[in-house]
Amino acid sequence: MPLKEIASFNVKHLSILDENGQWDEDLDPKLSDDDLIKLYRAMVKGREADQRMLKMQRQGRLGTFPPTTGHEAVICGATFATRDDDWLVGSYREMPGRLMRGEPLERTLHYYNGREEGSALSAAHHLMPIQVILGSQLPHAVGMAYAMRYKGEQGRAVVCFFGDGASSQGDFHEALNFASVWQAPVVFVCQNNQWAISVPLACQTRSQTIAQKAIAYQIPCIQVDGNDALATYKATKDALDRARSGGGPTLIEMVTYRLIMHTTADDPSKYRSADEEKTWWDKDPIPRLFHHLKKIGVWDDQKQALLEEDVKNEVNQAVKNFESEVDFKPDAPFDHVFETPSAALEEQRALFLSNLRDSNNA
Amino acid sequence: MPLKEIASFNVKHLSILDENGQWDEDLDPKLSDDDLIKLYRAMVKGREADQRMLKMQRQGRLGTFPPTTGHEAVICGATFATRDDDWLVGSYREMPGRLMRGEPLERTLHYYNGREEGSALSAAHHLMPIQVILGSQLPHAVGMAYAMRYKGEQGRAVVCFFGDGASSQGDFHEALNFASVWQAPVVFVCQNNQWAISVPLACQTRSQTIAQKAIAYQIPCIQVDGNDALATYKATKDALDRARSGGGPTLIEMVTYRLIMHTTADDPSKYRSADEEKTWWDKDPIPRLFHHLKKIGVWDDQKQALLEEDVKNEVNQAVKNFESEVDFKPDAPFDHVFETPSAALEEQRALFLSNLRDSNNA
Amino acid sequence: MPKLNMVQAINLALRQEMAKDKNVLVLGEDVGKDGGVFRVTDGLLDQFGSARVIDTPLAESAIMGAAFGMSILGLRPVAEIQFSGFAFLILPQLEGNASRIRARSQGTMSAPMVVRMPYGGGVRALEHHSESREATFAHLPGVKVVIPSGPRNARALLVAAIRDPDPVVFMEPKHIYRAFKQEVPEAEEVGIIGQAEVVKPGEDITIISWGAMLRPTLKAVEALEAKRAARVEVIDLLTMSPIDARTITESVKKTGRCVIVQEAPKTLSMSSEIIALINDKALLYLEAPVKRVTHFDVITPYFGRENLFLPNPDQIEAALIETLDF
Amino acid sequence: MPKLNMVQAINLALRQEMAKDKNVLVLGEDVGKDGGVFRVTDGLLDQFGSARVIDTPLAESAIMGAAFGMSILGLRPVAEIQFSGFAFLILPQLEGNASRIRARSQGTMSAPMVVRMPYGGGVRALEHHSESREATFAHLPGVKVVIPSGPRNARALLVAAIRDPDPVVFMEPKHIYRAFKQEVPEAEEVGIIGQAEVVKPGEDITIISWGAMLRPTLKAVEALEAKRAARVEVIDLLTMSPIDARTITESVKKTGRCVIVQEAPKTLSMSSEIIALINDKALLYLEAPVKRVTHFDVITPYFGRENLFLPNPDQIEAALIETLDF
Ligand SMILES: Cc1ncc(C[n+]2csc(CCOP(=O)(O)OP(=O)(O)O)c2C)c(N)n1
Ligand SMILES: Cc1ncc(C[n+]2csc(CCOP(=O)(O)OP(=O)(O)O)c2C)c(N)n1
Ligand SMILES: [Mg+2]
Ligand SMILES: [Mg+2]
């Protein structure tokens, strides 16, 4: 009777293609060559867009934004595992995944240029708009997953991204518990980049893994090498398969690293060493996949050169489109408080427009 | 390399004295006869007070309150393991523990008669006032534990009670994480009575145990038979010893049952069966300890009769005191918004008092 | 017409809307088997099943956040917060997401959801069960806030709230949940959110109240009119936000005098806002300062002192007289 | 006297109070090694160590709740919320516990703590980083709410807040964190919470503002006074709650005219409360309706439209003229 073990749990780690090019063929998700190239392309395009945005920000052509450099395997691998009618519910560090879904880069640029117009197309691509409040999107994902099942949309699911820091929020806990109790078709993907601005993971939680937090809810979990696009894809795919077939939620921890600053307003040298960053540059997910694709013969330097050219052109075009779109309705905020503006709002709009005329005349 | 186990965890269950009188002498905390009697007495007194309050409530002499019948082993066992200078941070279902700390029953009666005066003595007994917002007290306990250590009060600790329902709140998660990261000297005691008003545990969480929620924070945990006062005492004592010596927090799940209604406003027959209740009456913690004490020779029917008499008298006296204390300052709320009432508040107080005179004259 | 109390009337609204539109569902703590701690959702679980009447785990932020997620995909969730005293837990989700999704998405997404919550004093309840914090919600752009004053308008306004394309906070004055009955037609009635009601016309003074305060207000008016020739115009505010400025200013322009009665503390309350509105639109018509009868700016006392702090008909009558005689 | 910007001045207050009283400690996200995202707590970790300058996990409710627990045992925690946009997460703890513990315990317990938070627009920040929600906090009994308008009063008022026996929400207008410097004495200065400042006396009209709005207000006043003979009395509110009714009413009684300038939306805002206060205490002195220059009741737009929506000196001057000429 007395002191007996009544439950036991474990956490597994998945890695398929490591930083030294070691590859586990048994675990490999066996994507077609086309698919592998699509996935790789998305990562390269994400990186290009990110670096371009950095330049624009430095030139004052964009506001503050959180770069995604280093996160490409997490985001693109996971997104690649979704279907276009699965909803993606992210935070603010999923730009390459948004592009994969077909949301034009222009939108992201508008968003970081301080325009709500940046999120006007999100829903059409089954993307929730960028979420700034950490952890806040997790309960949304659960409600959306519930709604899909409720409406009989069998086989659809939700993938929800968040950071290691966000895992400390109450909403994380409440959402995972709801998802578990409801057995909602939702996959939680923690982009564990080991930093929340200046706060290292060890100050965020004393737990060995983020994955094990799923044990609190009797939810399946796995930790994945987040710089291994084959592993992030496979883990997400497996979890989605389970979700689609009524098996409920999964928590996937993807261990990666934010290779540069938190946002363009941040200076990482205040809180972490160049050495640490260097170690992680050596694990950069993009070269890792590049070498693998070459090794298995689906890629070569010439294709790479073409791809880089291509992706540059696409990003250039998006920047051009973005910068030529300048016609914004100044009083749009009055349109979107309620479906139908109240009388008081219309009165305020009139005042706003008359102020505007005054200052244009001044 | 690939899919490897990286962490494993288990949950243990502690039971020392079971409902059939089986007793594990090895695990027994070996309390002195005196202590055993003290602990038993506290449980009997708690039950008596609870039953008396029920009658008073039915007679309209008390407002709505949440009874503690069935919870005595959890509350008294855990409280008995504390020292008088440990802080107890509870919710609203710990009345017998408050009495053990010396807070007069009169205070509880005032509280449930709608008077803030009911909490005026709590601090002196190192008790936080009754907490109504579920889960809200957990972060307080962590901050208090931090403060104790910060002030160099070595060896002091905090015990924090909450219900199974409260474990779903975001504050539970945030507090356990803070406690873990800070390695704060705090023991979290979940009174898992398997119901949150009408919501059974299975709708509250799909996890096998509440205890395993500690794994999310790398905190030691244990599940305990909450109707076994020896086990609740021992688990709390062990956790407190660890906390006092710098070993950080513990989560203890104590499985018990609310034998009667949630509050006097609740009707459990709406949502659960009499059969289920009957099963748990058979595990009533008080007869269980009674028979054990008799068996080991520290108790007999004559002592029991005296104790019952005694406890009745004490409760009677408290009720008398309570009912004779009728002099409440009507405008006290103005005294306690700020340490020094603002000018506006004094103006409002004057209006309040003049209203009061008017209505007294009317 | 059947006579219903407010609990039954709200139940009727839920039942009919759920029967009519399968996108409407109910979620919250104890709303299922228990039928809600006030029995407002009684019988819904049996009629509509557990996928539409959801006993949730005990976590208000997730109730709000999940309901928001459902509404994004076209459901019309009606979330219950067991007591408004715990509704501060939903504010981050309400303010941060539900109120904003329309603006955030430039009108391409919306959150057609309702949050119901019993609020206010008068039922000898525990701490946190007696506050009136409508102002906190009404301060938020993008959120509509409705407070019925009786069974009939409770039913009609809840139907309107459920059909509203925007998030509505529906605050139910629990003091009058069972205090009286009214005839409530079985046939559909849909209220108009944003419209106050002139409950009784008058020329000499305007009195504005809402929720449970309407009854003591009417009592005071009756007592006053029995004594004096003055005709009082009584306005039931019904919607806190967006507020019906027109009904208020038209009345005050006519009467030149105004009293406001509220259960909430004074500072930064609805009465402050109404006075500001009168300042903005009708100041020159005022023949006396607007007078307020309110709770005080104290921590809401426990029920032992509750009645001393809530406005009563005598105080309201005195305020009317003072303002008339100013 | 050294010239400091507001960031440096607040840092000075923290540094000196921590040096003086070891019960004072600082906690929040990124307040340690990073020195805060605005560098307000820069250098404190090095000087006072990690037990007193605590980089917490990312959870605002626990920051608030744990700080409350610390304060109960006599510490004087200064919690930082990284942006006021996330401060709705602390409301349940603030309203439910910190504001009430004195009342709940009949004065035998208290929560002497400060919550600092940068707020307001003007720095081209992301969504949720530009709101002004002082009214939400000022509506809560038991909570003091302070907003400085420059380095010197920021320092003095923060010192006062830290020493205050009650919970204080200290809202820092981040637009002017580095916008200008003032002489701030190294020697202790302690502000008085609950006291507005007459920044400039005048006889013809009163203008009230706070936080970052003081500077455009002064600009407008200067422009006006250059053109017209009118003398404007300028009040810097400084404390939102408890509000300094005396300074406001005395001024309005003298001038008979009043303009209020705020960064917050209009409905249920501080300006509503000030108008209500004038109604209650000085209505008969008014020679014109109180005029407001405010943000609009919309979801705070992203920074692309921000400047169109914030009050500017021209609008303020126009409001002064309109009110003078009424
Ligand atoms: C609720 C909330 N609190 C604070 C912030 C400010 N903030 C923005 S990002 C950030 C760190 C987030 O870390 P993490 O979740 O690990 O995501 P990462 O940025 O590393 O991808 C903080 C504190 C916020 N956005 N939301
Ligand atoms: C935050 C919050 N939400 C809702 C309530 C209303 N309520 C009071 S008790 C209760 C159930 C609590 O269940 P549990 O935590 O298991 O404690 P128990 O009453 O069973 O001891 C609920 C929903 C509350 N007090 N606080
Ligand atoms: Mg991170
Ligand atoms: Mg329970």
PDB file of N, CA and C in Angstrom, chain A residues 149 179-180 182-187 218-220 238-250, chain B residues 206:
ATOM      1  N   ARG A 149     -13.885  21.430 -35.079  1.00  0.00           N
ATOM      2  CA  ARG A 149     -14.494  20.123 -34.837  1.00  0.00           C
ATOM      3  C   ARG A 149     -16.006  20.269 -34.698  1.00  0.00           C
ATOM      4  N   ALA A 179      -7.245  22.524 -23.957  1.00  0.00           N
ATOM      5  CA  ALA A 179      -7.019  21.687 -25.140  1.00  0.00           C
ATOM      6  C   ALA A 179      -7.073  20.210 -24.766  1.00  0.00           C
ATOM      7  N   SER A 180      -6.503  19.894 -23.621  1.00  0.00           N
ATOM      8  CA  SER A 180      -6.474  18.505 -23.180  1.00  0.00           C
ATOM      9  C   SER A 180      -7.872  18.013 -22.815  1.00  0.00           C
ATOM     10  N   TRP A 182     -10.686  19.182 -23.729  1.00  0.00           N
ATOM     11  CA  TRP A 182     -11.534  19.142 -24.930  1.00  0.00           C
ATOM     12  C   TRP A 182     -10.979  18.204 -26.002  1.00  0.00           C
ATOM     13  N   GLN A 183      -9.769  17.690 -25.793  1.00  0.00           N
ATOM     14  CA  GLN A 183      -9.108  16.885 -26.841  1.00  0.00           C
ATOM     15  C   GLN A 183      -9.194  17.607 -28.191  1.00  0.00           C
ATOM     16  N   ALA A 184      -8.848  18.867 -28.150  1.00  0.00           N
ATOM     17  CA  ALA A 184      -8.972  19.729 -29.328  1.00  0.00           C
ATOM     18  C   ALA A 184      -7.853  19.436 -30.325  1.00  0.00           C
ATOM     19  N   PRO A 185      -8.165  19.529 -31.618  1.00  0.00           N
ATOM     20  CA  PRO A 185      -7.142  19.271 -32.644  1.00  0.00           C
ATOM     21  C   PRO A 185      -6.191  20.457 -32.804  1.00  0.00           C
ATOM     22  N   VAL A 186      -5.248  20.546 -31.904  1.00  0.00           N
ATOM     23  CA  VAL A 186      -4.322  21.679 -31.927  1.00  0.00           C
ATOM     24  C   VAL A 186      -2.916  21.187 -31.586  1.00  0.00           C
ATOM     25  N   VAL A 187      -1.948  21.719 -32.302  1.00  0.00           N
ATOM     26  CA  VAL A 187      -0.544  21.386 -32.044  1.00  0.00           C
ATOM     27  C   VAL A 187       0.146  22.640 -31.539  1.00  0.00           C
ATOM     28  N   GLN A 218      -1.390  15.733 -19.297  1.00  0.00           N
ATOM     29  CA  GLN A 218      -1.500  14.405 -19.923  1.00  0.00           C
ATOM     30  C   GLN A 218      -1.571  14.546 -21.451  1.00  0.00           C
ATOM     31  N   ILE A 219      -0.757  15.441 -21.953  1.00  0.00           N
ATOM     32  CA  ILE A 219      -0.689  15.685 -23.392  1.00  0.00           C
ATOM     33  C   ILE A 219       0.613  15.067 -23.907  1.00  0.00           C
ATOM     34  N   PRO A 220       0.592  14.414 -25.066  1.00  0.00           N
ATOM     35  CA  PRO A 220       1.846  13.916 -25.638  1.00  0.00           C
ATOM     36  C   PRO A 220       2.798  15.078 -25.915  1.00  0.00           C
ATOM     37  N   ASP A 238       3.511  14.385 -37.478  1.00  0.00           N
ATOM     38  CA  ASP A 238       2.995  13.321 -36.614  1.00  0.00           C
ATOM     39  C   ASP A 238       1.917  13.857 -35.675  1.00  0.00           C
ATOM     40  N   ALA A 239       2.191  15.006 -35.095  1.00  0.00           N
ATOM     41  CA  ALA A 239       1.226  15.589 -34.154  1.00  0.00           C
ATOM     42  C   ALA A 239      -0.061  15.968 -34.878  1.00  0.00           C
ATOM     43  N   LEU A 240       0.085  16.509 -36.082  1.00  0.00           N
ATOM     44  CA  LEU A 240      -1.104  16.880 -36.849  1.00  0.00           C
ATOM     45  C   LEU A 240      -1.909  15.640 -37.225  1.00  0.00           C
ATOM     46  N   ASP A 241      -1.217  14.589 -37.618  1.00  0.00           N
ATOM     47  CA  ASP A 241      -1.928  13.349 -37.940  1.00  0.00           C
ATOM     48  C   ASP A 241      -2.746  12.890 -36.736  1.00  0.00           C
ATOM     49  N   ARG A 242      -2.121  12.938 -35.576  1.00  0.00           N
ATOM     50  CA  ARG A 242      -2.853  12.533 -34.364  1.00  0.00           C
ATOM     51  C   ARG A 242      -4.051  13.462 -34.135  1.00  0.00           C
ATOM     52  N   ALA A 243      -3.826  14.753 -34.253  1.00  0.00           N
ATOM     53  CA  ALA A 243      -4.911  15.717 -34.024  1.00  0.00           C
ATOM     54  C   ALA A 243      -6.054  15.485 -35.002  1.00  0.00           C
ATOM     55  N   ARG A 244      -5.706  15.301 -36.264  1.00  0.00           N
ATOM     56  CA  ARG A 244      -6.741  15.123 -37.293  1.00  0.00           C
ATOM     57  C   ARG A 244      -7.596  13.892 -37.044  1.00  0.00           C
ATOM     58  N   SER A 245      -6.991  12.879 -36.454  1.00  0.00           N
ATOM     59  CA  SER A 245      -7.747  11.641 -36.265  1.00  0.00           C
ATOM     60  C   SER A 245      -8.345  11.554 -34.861  1.00  0.00           C
ATOM     61  N   GLY A 246      -8.490  12.713 -34.198  1.00  0.00           N
ATOM     62  CA  GLY A 246      -9.189  12.720 -32.914  1.00  0.00           C
ATOM     63  C   GLY A 246      -8.321  12.416 -31.719  1.00  0.00           C
ATOM     64  N   GLY A 247      -7.005  12.410 -31.907  1.00  0.00           N
ATOM     65  CA  GLY A 247      -6.102  12.067 -30.808  1.00  0.00           C
ATOM     66  C   GLY A 247      -5.723  13.229 -29.902  1.00  0.00           C
ATOM     67  N   GLY A 248      -6.278  14.390 -30.173  1.00  0.00           N
ATOM     68  CA  GLY A 248      -6.050  15.512 -29.262  1.00  0.00           C
ATOM     69  C   GLY A 248      -4.761  16.262 -29.497  1.00  0.00           C
ATOM     70  N   PRO A 249      -4.449  17.144 -28.557  1.00  0.00           N
ATOM     71  CA  PRO A 249      -3.328  18.077 -28.717  1.00  0.00           C
ATOM     72  C   PRO A 249      -1.957  17.452 -28.449  1.00  0.00           C
ATOM     73  N   THR A 250      -0.936  18.150 -28.906  1.00  0.00           N
ATOM     74  CA  THR A 250       0.457  17.770 -28.663  1.00  0.00           C
ATOM     75  C   THR A 250       1.242  19.039 -28.348  1.00  0.00           C
TER      76      THR A 250
ATOM     77  N   ARG B 206      -7.450  16.389 -17.517  1.00  0.00           N
ATOM     78  CA  ARG B 206      -7.355  14.987 -17.940  1.00  0.00           C
ATOM     79  C   ARG B 206      -6.137  14.309 -17.333  1.00  0.00           C
TER      80      ARG B 206
END
